[in-house]
Short mmCIF file of C-alpha atoms in Angstrom, two decimals:
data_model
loop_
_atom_site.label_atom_id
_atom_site.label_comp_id
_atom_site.label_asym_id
_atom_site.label_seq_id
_atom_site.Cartn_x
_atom_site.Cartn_y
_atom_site.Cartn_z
CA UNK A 1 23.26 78.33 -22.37
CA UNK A 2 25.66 78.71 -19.54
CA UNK A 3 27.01 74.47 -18.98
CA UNK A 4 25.39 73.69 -14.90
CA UNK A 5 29.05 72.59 -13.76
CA UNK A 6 30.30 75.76 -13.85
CA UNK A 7 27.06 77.41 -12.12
CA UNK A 8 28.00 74.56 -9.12
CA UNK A 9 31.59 75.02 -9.28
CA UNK A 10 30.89 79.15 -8.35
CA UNK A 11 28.24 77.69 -5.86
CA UNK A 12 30.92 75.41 -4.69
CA UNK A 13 33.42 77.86 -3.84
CA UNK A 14 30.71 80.16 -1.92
CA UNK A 15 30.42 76.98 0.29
CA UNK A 16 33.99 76.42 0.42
CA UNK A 17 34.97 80.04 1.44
CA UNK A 18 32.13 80.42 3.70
CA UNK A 19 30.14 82.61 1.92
CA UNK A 20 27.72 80.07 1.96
CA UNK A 21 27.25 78.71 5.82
CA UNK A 22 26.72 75.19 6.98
CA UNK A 23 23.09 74.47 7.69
CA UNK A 24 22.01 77.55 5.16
CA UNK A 25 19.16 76.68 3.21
CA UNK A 26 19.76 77.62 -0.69
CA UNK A 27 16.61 78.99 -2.77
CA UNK A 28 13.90 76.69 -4.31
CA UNK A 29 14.87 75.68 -8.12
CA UNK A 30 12.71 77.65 -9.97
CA UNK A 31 13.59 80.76 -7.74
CA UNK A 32 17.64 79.89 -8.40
CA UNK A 33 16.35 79.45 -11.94
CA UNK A 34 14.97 82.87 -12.49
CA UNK A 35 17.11 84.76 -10.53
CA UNK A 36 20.29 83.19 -12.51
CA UNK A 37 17.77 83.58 -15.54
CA UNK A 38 18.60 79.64 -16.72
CA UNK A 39 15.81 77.05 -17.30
CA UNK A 40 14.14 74.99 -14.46
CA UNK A 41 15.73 72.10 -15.88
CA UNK A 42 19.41 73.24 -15.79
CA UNK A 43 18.65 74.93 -11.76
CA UNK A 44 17.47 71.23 -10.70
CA UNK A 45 20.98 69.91 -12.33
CA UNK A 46 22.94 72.31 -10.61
CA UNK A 47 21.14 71.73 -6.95
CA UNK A 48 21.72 67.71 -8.33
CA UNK A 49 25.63 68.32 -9.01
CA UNK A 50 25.92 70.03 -5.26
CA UNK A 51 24.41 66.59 -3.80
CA UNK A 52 26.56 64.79 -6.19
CA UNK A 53 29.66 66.26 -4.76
CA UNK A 54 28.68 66.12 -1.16
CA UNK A 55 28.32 69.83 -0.47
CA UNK A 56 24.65 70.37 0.11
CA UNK A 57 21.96 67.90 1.28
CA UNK A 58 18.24 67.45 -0.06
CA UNK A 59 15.44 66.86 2.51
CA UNK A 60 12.18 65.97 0.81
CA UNK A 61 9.75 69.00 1.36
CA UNK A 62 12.03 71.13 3.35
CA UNK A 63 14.61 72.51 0.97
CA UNK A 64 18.43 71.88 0.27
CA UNK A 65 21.33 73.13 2.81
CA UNK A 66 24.80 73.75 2.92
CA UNK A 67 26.30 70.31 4.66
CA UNK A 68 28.31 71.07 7.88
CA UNK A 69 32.19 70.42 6.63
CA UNK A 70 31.92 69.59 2.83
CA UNK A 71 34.46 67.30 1.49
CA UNK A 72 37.63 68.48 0.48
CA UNK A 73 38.22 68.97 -3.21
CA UNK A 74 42.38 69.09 -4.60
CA UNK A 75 42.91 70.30 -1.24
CA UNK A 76 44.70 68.27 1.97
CA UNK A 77 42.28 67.02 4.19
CA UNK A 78 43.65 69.07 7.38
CA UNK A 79 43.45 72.29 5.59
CA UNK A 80 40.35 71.79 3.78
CA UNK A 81 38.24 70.98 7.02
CA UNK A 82 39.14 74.41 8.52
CA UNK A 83 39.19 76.17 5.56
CA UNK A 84 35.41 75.33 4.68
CA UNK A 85 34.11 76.05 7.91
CA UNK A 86 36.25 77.76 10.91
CA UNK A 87 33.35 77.34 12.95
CA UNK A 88 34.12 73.16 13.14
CA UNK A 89 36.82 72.36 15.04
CA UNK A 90 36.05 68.49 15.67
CA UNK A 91 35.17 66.98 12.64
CA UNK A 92 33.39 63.63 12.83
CA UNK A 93 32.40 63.43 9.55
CA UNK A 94 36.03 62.04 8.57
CA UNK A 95 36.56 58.08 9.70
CA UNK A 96 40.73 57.32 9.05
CA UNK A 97 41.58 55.02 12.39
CA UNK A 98 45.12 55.51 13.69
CA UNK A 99 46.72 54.26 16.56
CA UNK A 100 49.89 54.69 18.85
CA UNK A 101 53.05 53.52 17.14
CA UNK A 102 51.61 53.03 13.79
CA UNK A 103 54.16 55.20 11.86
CA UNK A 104 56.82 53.40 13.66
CA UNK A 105 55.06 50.23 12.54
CA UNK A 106 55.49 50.93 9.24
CA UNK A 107 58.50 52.70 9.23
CA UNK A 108 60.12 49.47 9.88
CA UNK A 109 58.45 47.82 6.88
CA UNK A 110 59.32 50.28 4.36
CA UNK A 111 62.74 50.25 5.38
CA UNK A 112 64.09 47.53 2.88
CA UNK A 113 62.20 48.71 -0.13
CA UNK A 114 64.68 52.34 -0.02
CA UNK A 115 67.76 49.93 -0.46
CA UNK A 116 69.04 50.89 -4.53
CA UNK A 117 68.52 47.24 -5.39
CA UNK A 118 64.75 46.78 -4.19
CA UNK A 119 63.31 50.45 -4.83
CA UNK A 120 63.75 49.81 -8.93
CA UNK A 121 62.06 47.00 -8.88
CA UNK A 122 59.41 48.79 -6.55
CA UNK A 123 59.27 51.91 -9.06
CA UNK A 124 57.97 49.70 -12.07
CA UNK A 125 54.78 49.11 -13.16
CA UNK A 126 52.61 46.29 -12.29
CA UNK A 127 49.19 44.51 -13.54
CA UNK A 128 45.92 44.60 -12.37
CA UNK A 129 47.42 41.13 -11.17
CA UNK A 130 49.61 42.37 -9.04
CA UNK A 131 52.63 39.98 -7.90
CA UNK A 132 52.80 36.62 -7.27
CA UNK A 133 53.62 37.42 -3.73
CA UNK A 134 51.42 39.83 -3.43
CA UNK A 135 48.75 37.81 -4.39
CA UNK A 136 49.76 35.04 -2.03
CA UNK A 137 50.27 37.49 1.10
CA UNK A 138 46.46 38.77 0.25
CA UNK A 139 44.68 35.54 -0.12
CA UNK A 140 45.86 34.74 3.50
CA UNK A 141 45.72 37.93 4.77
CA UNK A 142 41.50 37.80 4.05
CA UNK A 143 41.43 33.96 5.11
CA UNK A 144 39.37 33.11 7.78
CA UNK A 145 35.87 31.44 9.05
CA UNK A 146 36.95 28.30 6.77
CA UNK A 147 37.19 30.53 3.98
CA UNK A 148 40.27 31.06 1.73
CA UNK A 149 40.35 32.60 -1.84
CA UNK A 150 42.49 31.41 -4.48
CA UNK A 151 45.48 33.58 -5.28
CA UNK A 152 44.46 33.39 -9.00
CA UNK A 153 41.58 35.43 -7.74
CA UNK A 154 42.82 38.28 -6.72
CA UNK A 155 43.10 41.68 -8.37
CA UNK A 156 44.87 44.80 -7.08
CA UNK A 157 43.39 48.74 -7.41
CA UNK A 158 44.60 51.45 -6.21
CA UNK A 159 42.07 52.26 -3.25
CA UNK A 160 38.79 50.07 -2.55
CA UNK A 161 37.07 52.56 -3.89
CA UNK A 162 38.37 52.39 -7.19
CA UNK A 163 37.54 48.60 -7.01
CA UNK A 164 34.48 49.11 -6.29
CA UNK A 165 34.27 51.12 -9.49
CA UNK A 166 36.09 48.88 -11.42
CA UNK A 167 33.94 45.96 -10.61
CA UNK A 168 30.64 47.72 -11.02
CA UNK A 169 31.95 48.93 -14.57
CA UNK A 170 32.38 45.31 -15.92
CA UNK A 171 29.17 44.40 -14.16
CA UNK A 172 26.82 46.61 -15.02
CA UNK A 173 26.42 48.43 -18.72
CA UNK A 174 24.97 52.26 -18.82
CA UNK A 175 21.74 52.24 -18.14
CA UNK A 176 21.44 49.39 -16.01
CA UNK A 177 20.02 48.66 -12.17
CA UNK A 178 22.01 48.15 -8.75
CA UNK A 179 20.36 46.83 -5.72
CA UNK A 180 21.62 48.38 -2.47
CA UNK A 181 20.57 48.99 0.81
CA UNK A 182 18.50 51.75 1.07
CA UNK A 183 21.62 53.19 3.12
CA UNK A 184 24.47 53.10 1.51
CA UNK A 185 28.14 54.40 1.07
CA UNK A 186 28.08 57.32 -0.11
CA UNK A 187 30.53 57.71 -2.29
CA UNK A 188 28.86 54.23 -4.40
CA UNK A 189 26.25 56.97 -5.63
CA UNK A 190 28.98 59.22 -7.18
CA UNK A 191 30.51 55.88 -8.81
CA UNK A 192 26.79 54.86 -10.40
CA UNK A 193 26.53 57.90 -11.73
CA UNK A 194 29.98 58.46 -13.45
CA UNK A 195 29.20 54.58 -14.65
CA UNK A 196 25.68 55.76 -15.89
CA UNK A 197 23.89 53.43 -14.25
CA UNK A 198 20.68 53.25 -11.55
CA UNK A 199 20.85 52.46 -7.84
CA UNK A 200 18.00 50.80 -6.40
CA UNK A 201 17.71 51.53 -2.91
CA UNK A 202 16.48 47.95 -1.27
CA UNK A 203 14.78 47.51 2.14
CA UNK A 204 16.58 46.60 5.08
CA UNK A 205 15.53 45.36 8.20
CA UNK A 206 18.04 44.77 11.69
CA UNK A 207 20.23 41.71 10.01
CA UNK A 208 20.42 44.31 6.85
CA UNK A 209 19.19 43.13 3.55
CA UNK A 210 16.12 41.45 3.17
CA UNK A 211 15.96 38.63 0.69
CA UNK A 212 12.23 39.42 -0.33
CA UNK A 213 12.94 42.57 -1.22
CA UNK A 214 15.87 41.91 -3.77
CA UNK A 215 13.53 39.10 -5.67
CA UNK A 216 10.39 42.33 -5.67
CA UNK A 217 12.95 44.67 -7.15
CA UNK A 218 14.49 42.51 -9.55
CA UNK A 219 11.07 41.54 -10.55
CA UNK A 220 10.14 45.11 -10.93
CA UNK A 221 12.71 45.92 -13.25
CA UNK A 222 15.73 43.00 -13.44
CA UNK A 223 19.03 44.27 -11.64
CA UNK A 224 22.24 43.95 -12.87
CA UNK A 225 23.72 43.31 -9.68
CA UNK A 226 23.62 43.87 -5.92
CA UNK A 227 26.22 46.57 -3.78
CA UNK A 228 26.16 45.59 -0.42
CA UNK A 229 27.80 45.57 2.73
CA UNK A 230 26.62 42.69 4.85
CA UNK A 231 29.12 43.03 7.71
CA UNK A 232 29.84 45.81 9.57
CA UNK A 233 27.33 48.23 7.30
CA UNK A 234 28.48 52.01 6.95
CA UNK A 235 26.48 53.50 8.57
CA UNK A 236 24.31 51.76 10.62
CA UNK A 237 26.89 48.86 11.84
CA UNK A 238 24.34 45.89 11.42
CA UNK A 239 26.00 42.43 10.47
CA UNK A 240 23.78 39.94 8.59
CA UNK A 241 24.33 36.39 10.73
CA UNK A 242 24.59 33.04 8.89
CA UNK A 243 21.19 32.51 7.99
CA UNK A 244 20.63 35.43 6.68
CA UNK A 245 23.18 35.08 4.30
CA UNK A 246 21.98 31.64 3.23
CA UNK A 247 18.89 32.94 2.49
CA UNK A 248 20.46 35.94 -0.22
CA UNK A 249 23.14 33.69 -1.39
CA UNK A 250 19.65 31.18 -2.22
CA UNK A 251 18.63 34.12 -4.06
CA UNK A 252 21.08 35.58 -5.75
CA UNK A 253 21.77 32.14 -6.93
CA UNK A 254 17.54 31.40 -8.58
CA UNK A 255 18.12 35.24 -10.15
CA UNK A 256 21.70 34.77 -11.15
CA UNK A 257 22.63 38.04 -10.20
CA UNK A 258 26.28 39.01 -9.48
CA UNK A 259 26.99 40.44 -6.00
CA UNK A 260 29.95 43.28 -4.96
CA UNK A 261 30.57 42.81 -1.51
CA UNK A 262 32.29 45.46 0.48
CA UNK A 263 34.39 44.57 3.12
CA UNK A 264 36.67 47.05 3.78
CA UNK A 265 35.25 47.69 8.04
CA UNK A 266 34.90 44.10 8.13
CA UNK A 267 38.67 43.38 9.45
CA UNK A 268 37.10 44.90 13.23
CA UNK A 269 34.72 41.76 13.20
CA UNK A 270 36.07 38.76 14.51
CA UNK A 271 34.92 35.56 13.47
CA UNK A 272 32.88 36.94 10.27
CA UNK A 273 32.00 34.78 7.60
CA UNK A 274 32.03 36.37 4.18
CA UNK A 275 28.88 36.35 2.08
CA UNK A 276 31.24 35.28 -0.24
CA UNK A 277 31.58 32.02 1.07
CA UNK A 278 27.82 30.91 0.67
CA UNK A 279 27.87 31.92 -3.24
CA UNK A 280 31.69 31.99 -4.00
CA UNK A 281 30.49 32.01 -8.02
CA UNK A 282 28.42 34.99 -7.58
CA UNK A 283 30.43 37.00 -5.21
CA UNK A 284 32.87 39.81 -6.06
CA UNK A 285 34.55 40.85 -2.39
CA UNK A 286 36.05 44.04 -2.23
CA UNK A 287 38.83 45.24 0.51
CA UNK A 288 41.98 46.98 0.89
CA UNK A 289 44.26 48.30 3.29
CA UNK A 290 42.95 52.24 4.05
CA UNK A 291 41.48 50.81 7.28
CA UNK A 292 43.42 48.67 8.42
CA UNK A 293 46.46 50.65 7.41
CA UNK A 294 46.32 54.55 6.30
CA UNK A 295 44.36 56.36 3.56
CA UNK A 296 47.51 57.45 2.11
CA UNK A 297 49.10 54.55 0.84
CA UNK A 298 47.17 52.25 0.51
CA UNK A 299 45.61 49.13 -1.68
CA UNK A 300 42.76 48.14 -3.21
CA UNK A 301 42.06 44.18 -3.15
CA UNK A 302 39.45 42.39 -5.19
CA UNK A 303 38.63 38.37 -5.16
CA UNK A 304 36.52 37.67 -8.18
CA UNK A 305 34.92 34.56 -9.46
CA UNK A 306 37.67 32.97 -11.54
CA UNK A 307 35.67 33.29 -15.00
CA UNK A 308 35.37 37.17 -14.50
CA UNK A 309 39.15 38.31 -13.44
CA UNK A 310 39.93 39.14 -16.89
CA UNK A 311 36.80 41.22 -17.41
CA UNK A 312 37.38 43.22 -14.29
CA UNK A 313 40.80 43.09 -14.44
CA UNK A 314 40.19 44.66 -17.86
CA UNK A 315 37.80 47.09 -16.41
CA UNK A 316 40.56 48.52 -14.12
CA UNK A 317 43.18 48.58 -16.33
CA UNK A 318 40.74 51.28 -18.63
CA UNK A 319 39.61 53.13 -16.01
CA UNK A 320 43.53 53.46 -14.43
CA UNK A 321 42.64 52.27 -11.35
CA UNK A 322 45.02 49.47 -11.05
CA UNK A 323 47.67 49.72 -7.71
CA UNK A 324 50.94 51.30 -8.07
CA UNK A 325 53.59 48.73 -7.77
CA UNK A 326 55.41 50.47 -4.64
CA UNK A 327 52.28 50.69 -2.52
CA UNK A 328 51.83 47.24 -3.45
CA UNK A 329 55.10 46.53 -2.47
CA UNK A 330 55.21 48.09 0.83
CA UNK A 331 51.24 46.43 1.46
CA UNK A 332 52.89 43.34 0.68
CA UNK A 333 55.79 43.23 2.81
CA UNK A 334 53.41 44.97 5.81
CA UNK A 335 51.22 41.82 5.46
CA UNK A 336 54.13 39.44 5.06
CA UNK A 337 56.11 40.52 8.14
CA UNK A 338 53.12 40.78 10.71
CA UNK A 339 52.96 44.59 10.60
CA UNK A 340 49.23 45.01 9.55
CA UNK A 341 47.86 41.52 11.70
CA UNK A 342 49.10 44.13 14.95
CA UNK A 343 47.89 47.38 13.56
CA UNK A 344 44.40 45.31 13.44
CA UNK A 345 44.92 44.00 16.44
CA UNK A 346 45.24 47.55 18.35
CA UNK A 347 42.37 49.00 16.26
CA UNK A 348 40.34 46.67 17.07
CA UNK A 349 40.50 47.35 20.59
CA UNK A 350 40.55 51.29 19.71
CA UNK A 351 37.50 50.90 18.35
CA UNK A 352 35.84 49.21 21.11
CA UNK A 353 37.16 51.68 24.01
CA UNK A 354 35.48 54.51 21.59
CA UNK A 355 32.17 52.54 21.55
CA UNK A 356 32.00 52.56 24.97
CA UNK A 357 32.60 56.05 25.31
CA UNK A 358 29.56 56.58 23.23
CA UNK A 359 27.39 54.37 24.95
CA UNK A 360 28.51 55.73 28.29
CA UNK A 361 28.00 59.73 27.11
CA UNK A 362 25.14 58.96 24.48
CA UNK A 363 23.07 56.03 26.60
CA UNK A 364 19.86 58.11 26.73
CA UNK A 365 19.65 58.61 23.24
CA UNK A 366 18.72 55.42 20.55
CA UNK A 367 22.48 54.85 18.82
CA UNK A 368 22.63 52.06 16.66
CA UNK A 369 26.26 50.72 16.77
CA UNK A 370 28.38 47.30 16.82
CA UNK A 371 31.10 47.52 19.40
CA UNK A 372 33.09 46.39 17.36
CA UNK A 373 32.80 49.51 14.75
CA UNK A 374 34.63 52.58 14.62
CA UNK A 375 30.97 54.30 13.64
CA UNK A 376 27.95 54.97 15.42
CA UNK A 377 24.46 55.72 13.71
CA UNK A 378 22.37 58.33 15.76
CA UNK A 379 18.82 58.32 15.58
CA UNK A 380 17.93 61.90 16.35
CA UNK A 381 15.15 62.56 19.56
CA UNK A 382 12.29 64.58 17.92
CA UNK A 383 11.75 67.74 16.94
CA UNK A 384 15.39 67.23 15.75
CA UNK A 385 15.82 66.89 11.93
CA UNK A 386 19.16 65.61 10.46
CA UNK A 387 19.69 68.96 8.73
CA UNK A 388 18.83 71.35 11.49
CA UNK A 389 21.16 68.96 13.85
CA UNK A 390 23.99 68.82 11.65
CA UNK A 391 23.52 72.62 11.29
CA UNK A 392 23.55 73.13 15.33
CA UNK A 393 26.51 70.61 15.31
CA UNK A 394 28.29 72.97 13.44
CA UNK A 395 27.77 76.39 15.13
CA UNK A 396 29.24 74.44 18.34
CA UNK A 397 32.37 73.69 16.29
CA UNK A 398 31.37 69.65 15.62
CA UNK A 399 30.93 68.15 11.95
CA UNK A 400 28.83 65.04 11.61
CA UNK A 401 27.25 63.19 8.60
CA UNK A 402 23.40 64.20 7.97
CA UNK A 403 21.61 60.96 7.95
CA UNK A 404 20.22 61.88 4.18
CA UNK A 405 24.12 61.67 2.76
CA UNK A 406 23.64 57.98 2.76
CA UNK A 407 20.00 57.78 1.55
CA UNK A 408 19.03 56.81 -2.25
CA UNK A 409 16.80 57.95 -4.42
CA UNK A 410 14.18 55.58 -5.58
CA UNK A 411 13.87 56.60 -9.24
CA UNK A 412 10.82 55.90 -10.80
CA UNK A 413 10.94 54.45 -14.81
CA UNK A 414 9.66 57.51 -17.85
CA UNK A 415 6.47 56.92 -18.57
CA UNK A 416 5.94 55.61 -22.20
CA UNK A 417 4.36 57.92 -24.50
CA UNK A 418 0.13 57.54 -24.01
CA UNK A 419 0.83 55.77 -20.80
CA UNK A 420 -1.08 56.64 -17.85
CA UNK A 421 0.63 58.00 -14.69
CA UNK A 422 0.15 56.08 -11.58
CA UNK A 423 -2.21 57.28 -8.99
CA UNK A 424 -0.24 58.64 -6.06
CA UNK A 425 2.93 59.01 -7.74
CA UNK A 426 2.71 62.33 -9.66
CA UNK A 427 6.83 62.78 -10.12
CA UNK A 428 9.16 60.78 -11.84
CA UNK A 429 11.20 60.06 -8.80
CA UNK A 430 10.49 60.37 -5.28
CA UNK A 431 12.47 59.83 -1.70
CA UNK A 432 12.69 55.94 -0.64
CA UNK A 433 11.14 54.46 2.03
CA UNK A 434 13.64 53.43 4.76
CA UNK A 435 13.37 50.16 7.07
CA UNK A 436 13.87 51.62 10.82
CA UNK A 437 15.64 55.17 9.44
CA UNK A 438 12.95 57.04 8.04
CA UNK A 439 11.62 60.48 8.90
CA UNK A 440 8.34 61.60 8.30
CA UNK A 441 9.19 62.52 4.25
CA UNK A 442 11.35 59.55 4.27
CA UNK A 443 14.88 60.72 5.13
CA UNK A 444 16.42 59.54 7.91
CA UNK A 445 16.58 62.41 10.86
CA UNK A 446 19.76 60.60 11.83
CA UNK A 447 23.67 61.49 11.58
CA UNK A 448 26.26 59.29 11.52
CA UNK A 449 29.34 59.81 13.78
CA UNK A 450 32.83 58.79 13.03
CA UNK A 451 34.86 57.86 15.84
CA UNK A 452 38.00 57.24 14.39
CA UNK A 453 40.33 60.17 13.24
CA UNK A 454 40.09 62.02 16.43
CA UNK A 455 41.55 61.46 19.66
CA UNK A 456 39.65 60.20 22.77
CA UNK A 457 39.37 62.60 24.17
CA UNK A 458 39.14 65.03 21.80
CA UNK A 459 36.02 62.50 21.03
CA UNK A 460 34.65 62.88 24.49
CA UNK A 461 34.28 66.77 24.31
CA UNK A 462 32.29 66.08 21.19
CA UNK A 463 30.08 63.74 21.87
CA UNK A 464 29.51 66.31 25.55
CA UNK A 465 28.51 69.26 22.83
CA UNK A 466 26.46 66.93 20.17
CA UNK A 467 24.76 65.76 23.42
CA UNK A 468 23.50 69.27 24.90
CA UNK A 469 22.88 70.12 21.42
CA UNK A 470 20.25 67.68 21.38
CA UNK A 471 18.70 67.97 24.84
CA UNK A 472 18.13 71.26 23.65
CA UNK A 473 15.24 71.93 20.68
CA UNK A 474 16.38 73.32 16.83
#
């Protein structure tokens, strides 16, 4: 029987080459199935391995269709965003901040590490660790709100998305059960599954996770841990406030569950108290510099309880995800010599000028956003759908994020053998519920936009085009 990986990877490259059109709706699984004469089983983990990778999304009794501008895969991000679809021209599905001066910026830092003397010690490798001063510039650079981690805390990856793996991996064996919000980053799905284990989408409601319904889940079926991003919350920018965060840190704390707390927008919100500091033992606080920096060199930062840095920093160090020593050199020195405190600075007050262009050009429409953020979660007018929008968005020459990217699956437990199957719930896994998101099957008709990676007013004309698009009907 022909392996489903390469069935997707030929599907792939139809969407990729444009065979296969953004917003095109691909057959039902047991018509792919008998047309490609494979079993219903192998069609559904084809259609599953298109999701996986980002290039089609799922909408509960409607079908699957081709995403606007799928990600890029082995190919540079410019090239691959015209290459997939000439149609987009704007594409606010990518969310890399960048201001004036920046290169300069750092220009000026790397300058010392090219001297003959520095650059070998820069070229060597380095532990999950890191340095000494790295680990000293890091712990300061995250202080704030009357919290400080210890430098003995810290661990170093190469992106925060390979610490997110990293920690999840030494959390969590195959098999087990992650709490997140029933929105969540996309790219945490992809991690759960290469770790083989389950995420549990959790209800939210508008100060983000609510405490009752980690104890119901964990009750259901005991977690392994919690993903979650309590400040600044990709996509849907809500910020938990302080009692709120009592209340889960008084929770995870009777359950003694572990916690991964991503923090990697949080640097735009001034005055934010990690969750971390309510239940510093149970807390693992992910970060890095991508944001506040640039995606392409870049580090991943990781304060863990003290008892667990030499499981996770074990868990990096077998998955190769720990940071190369000359990004952490140049991260270091960008930290020590005030270079990334101004580069925050002036995003920060990027990102607010682009929020109020969108609630100036979008104001008649319900966008959920912090002003602070550099994202802004739309909450499509009806008859508008999240994939006929994102589909419309396209043929204009705009990519945006279908609101269903960052929904998860609620996966329902096999039945035992002789057990009876629930009334109501005739599949083994079914579309979540979502707190204030959800469509009418339970997606959310909503896109996200990123604001970031285009200029203003390059971002104006967009959000013109995405705004006539939806006065108008699908």
């Amino acid at each position: 029987m022909e392996d489903y990986r390469r069935i997707a990877d030929r599907l792939a490259e139809e969407i990729y080459s444009g065979r296969l059109k953004a917003g095109e709706r691909l057959p039902p699984q047991r018509v792919f199935a008998r047309r490609r004469h494979i079993a219903g089983s192998t069609a559904g983990r084809v259609y599953g391995e298109l999701v996986r990778r980002g290039l089609v999304v799922g909408e509960v009794g409607r079908g699957t269709f081709v995403r606007a501008a799928p990600p890029p895969s082995g190919r540079a991000l410019a090239e691959a965003t015209h290459d997939q679809d000439p149609r987009v021209k704007v594409n606010l599905e990518l969310n890399y901040p960048s201001v004036p001066g920046q290169s300069e910026l750092m220009a000026d830092g790397l300058a010392p590490l090219l001297r003959a003397d520095v650059l070998g010690d820069a070229t060597r490798t380095v532990p999950a660790t890191g340095t000494a001063a790295a680990r000293e510039a890091v712990a300061g650079l995250l202080a704030g709100c009357g919290w400080r981690p210890a430098p003995e805390q810290l661990l170093f990856a190469g992106n925060a998305r390979q610490a997110i793996a990293g920690v999840l991996a030494s959390l969590v064996r195959p098999g087990g059960r992650v709490g997140v919000e029933a929105l969540t980053y996309p790219l945490v799905k992809e991690i759960a599954e290469r770790i083989g284990c389950t995420l549990v989408p959790l209800a939210t409601d508008e100060e983000g996770l609510r405490p009752d319904a980690v104890v119901a889940a964990h009750r259901a079926a005991p977690l392994s841990a919690l993903y979650v991003q309590p400040t600044l919350h990709n996509p849907t920018g809500v910020t938990a406030g302080d009692r709120r965060k009592r209340e889960l840190a008084a929770v995870v704390r009777d359950l003694g569950l572990p916690v991964v707390e991503d923090r990697v927008w949080a640097f735009l919100h001034e005055g934010g108290v990690p969750f971390a500091a309510y239940a510093p033992e149970r807390v693992h606080v992910v970060d890095g510099l991508s944001k506040r920096v640039a995606p392409g060199l870049t580090v991943g930062f990781l304060v863990v309880p003290g008892e667990r840095v030499g499981a996770v920093g074990g868990a990096l160090r077998s998955g190769g995800w720990t940071a190369g020593r000359f990004a952490l050199e140049a991260g270091t020195r960008w930290i020590r010599d005030g270079t990334v405190e101004r580069l925050v600075g002036r995003k920060r007050v990027d990102a607010a000028r682009r929020q109020r262009v969108v609630a100036e050009l979008l104001d008649t429409f319900t966008v959920r956003a912090d002003p602070n953020a550099y994202h802004a979660w739309w909450e499509l007018p009806a008859p508008w759908r999240a994939d006929t929008f994102t589909a419309a968005a396209a043929a204009r020459g705009v990519a945006v994020t279908p609101g269903p990217a960052f929904a998860v699956e609620h996966t329902r437990r096999a039945r035992q053998p002789g057990q009876p199957e629930q009334k109501g719930q005739p599949g083994q896994t079914r579309q979540a519920r979502y707190v204030g998101h959800a469509g009418s099957q339970g997606a959310p008709d909503a896109v996200r936009l990123g604001l970031a990676s285009v200029p203003v007013p390059v971002l104006e004309q967009a959000l013109r085009t995405l705004r006539d698009v939806a006065r108008g009907r699908p």
